[in-house]
Amino acid sequence: MAEVVMDPITRIEGHLGARMETKDITTSTGTWTIVDKAYSLTNLFRGWEIILKGRDPRDAFFITQRICGVCPAPHGETAIQALDHAYGVTPPPAAVLMRNILHGAYYVYDHMIHTYLLIGPELGVLAKYPPMVPPALGKKGIKALGLGSSYAACIEMQRKVNRVVALWGGKFPHHTSEYPGGMTVKPTLDRIANTLSAMTELWDFVVNVMVPDLMAIVSKNDHIAETVSSLLDIDFNGLQDLGQTYGNFLSFGLFPDYNDYDKWVRVQDGEEGYRENALIRAGAWDGSPKKFTHKKIREYVKYSRYDDSATGLHPSEGVTKPVKDKPGAYAWMKAPRYDGKVYEVGPLARMINTFGLKWKIDVTNPVNGKSFTFEWNVLNPKGSVIDRVAARVAQTLLFATKTMEWAIELKQFMHDDIVNAKIPDYSYVPDNAEGMGLWDAPRGALLHYTKIRNKKIDNYQCIVPSTWNLGPRDDMDQPGPVEKALEGTWLPKLDVPTIANALYPEKDIDASAFGLGTVSWGDALAVALTPLGLVQLNMEGEYNTTLAITIVRSFDPCIACGVHFMIK
Ligand code: NFE
């Protein structure tokens, strides 16, 4: 058994590492090193409780958006939903639509950035040089995908869609326009028109670039999987074999229907349900659809750097006592579980809970009448790298279309002043109250809980997507989703000449000519190689970790968000 450490894992948000214990398996084609046990190292403590405790409860909307520069908007939304709930107010139809438009546009930005800027280079790499294959295979004509031009175009598209978020948010990141029970912006014709024109361009990008890029990845993957399988005489399906978890998928729901907001709220009250009138449903899929209730959520800390008294608690009762040197603990995240089981959250969870294992997304751009159909059969019902990417692409298409539809629907409320529920006045804060916000951020199910005492925050808690996906083992010793996804992954051992040839297959390299024989393979080199979309090495440079790191990235980790925080 060897220990392989990937730390830092780059091209994600925050400070993540993974420690892997290996074992060797022998097949007819040779001996391979695979991951036996994996440990997700969330190397960050942030202490937001110190900032939030004793504050005006409304500040949570502004402050929690600073948890993360990637997903500020969902934290704002979830904080505001917790405040709506605590205030006992529901937003009027125009406010529900404007919130949906703001977050619909935000989602397009977020899923696009992951598809191209964060995991995109990997998918090109895998298509070009599947790392377990001898570099010689690379010379047999497997070509790069040429995703580079889409990568550059995505940066410009991102700018355009973030303008839409700012139209409704006042600014982005860290929008300012939501208020308990509603919005502080008005539905105006210029906002609606600008939204429609920008989203039409984005819709074209999704249909003409993003979906074809996904299909190109699929077809190259099929080709590689076939080649690898026949050359090595193994059963290998490529990206669909990589990164499976437990087959349990959790979502809280997203984009409520303004005509039926009660159904949305009842789930905040603890009722079991699907929020089926929302565009994305709540659910706890475990092979078949199951209703969701937040009452089944618990957090465990056996392997987390928190006092054991915090274990097994519902978020409304949680305690956080950090213990820096706790024996056996290896994470700053807690381990959230649903009904005692491990659930994956995120784009795939949303799609499966809403559409099952076969998706047919028929959309029509309401501005110009262009139609498009996206179809996908989930390739691995336990989850995989390619299914997660496909789910993001499907949602980008769906949400880009819906954002336009909501903007058109909003026109009927344009001359309406009712963008806020009735609360006594803008300075009103309830004396004592509790509220639960349940939303889905791009990386998955997001929960904020606020407890107000004497008009101040007495207790605030978040359970965020990356905590579900990247958290450590729980008290029952069940590995978290990413840990589970890593186990069984191939980690081919490489020597320096092999690495050199993998990097530059067109040249028959004498490694010493590059001075590679004398390079110290530290994390700096691993980091440097990663953005080039080439072979990724563990810190000692002995193992090729490209597959492992691709699996981790397919979850779109965010450690800044995921490190649990709590105020009491
Ligand atoms: Ni910081 Fe986030 C999202 C939230 S989560 S990116 O999406 O909430 O891990």
mmCIF file of C-alpha atoms and ligand atoms in Angstrom, residues 68 71 75 441-443 446 464-466 558 561, ligand 1:
data_model
loop_
_atom_site.group_PDB
_atom_site.id
_atom_site.type_symbol
_atom_site.label_atom_id
_atom_site.label_comp_id
_atom_site.label_asym_id
_atom_site.label_seq_id
_atom_site.Cartn_x
_atom_site.Cartn_y
_atom_site.Cartn_z
ATOM 1 C CA CYS A 68 -18.043 32.651 -1.833
ATOM 2 C CA CYS A 71 -21.831 31.384 -5.763
ATOM 3 C CA HIS A 75 -26.320 32.224 -0.585
ATOM 4 C CA ALA A 441 -27.162 26.336 -5.602
ATOM 5 C CA PRO A 442 -25.358 25.235 -8.792
ATOM 6 C CA ARG A 443 -23.247 22.770 -6.795
ATOM 7 C CA LEU A 446 -28.225 24.593 0.050
ATOM 8 C CA VAL A 464 -23.903 23.845 1.681
ATOM 9 C CA PRO A 465 -23.531 21.660 -1.413
ATOM 10 C CA SER A 466 -19.816 21.016 -1.112
ATOM 11 C CA CYS A 558 -16.146 24.786 -3.468
ATOM 12 C CA CYS A 561 -18.664 27.430 0.767
HETATM 13 NI NI1 NFE B 1 -18.858 28.518 -3.379
HETATM 14 FE FE1 NFE B 1 -21.658 27.206 -3.688
HETATM 15 C C1 NFE B 1 -22.587 26.693 -5.086
HETATM 16 C C2 NFE B 1 -23.049 27.211 -2.513
HETATM 17 S S1 NFE B 1 -21.053 25.511 -2.919
HETATM 18 S S2 NFE B 1 -19.805 27.636 -4.896
HETATM 19 O O1 NFE B 1 -23.072 26.410 -6.040
HETATM 20 O O2 NFE B 1 -23.846 27.250 -1.803
HETATM 21 O O3 NFE B 1 -20.388 24.306 -2.461
#
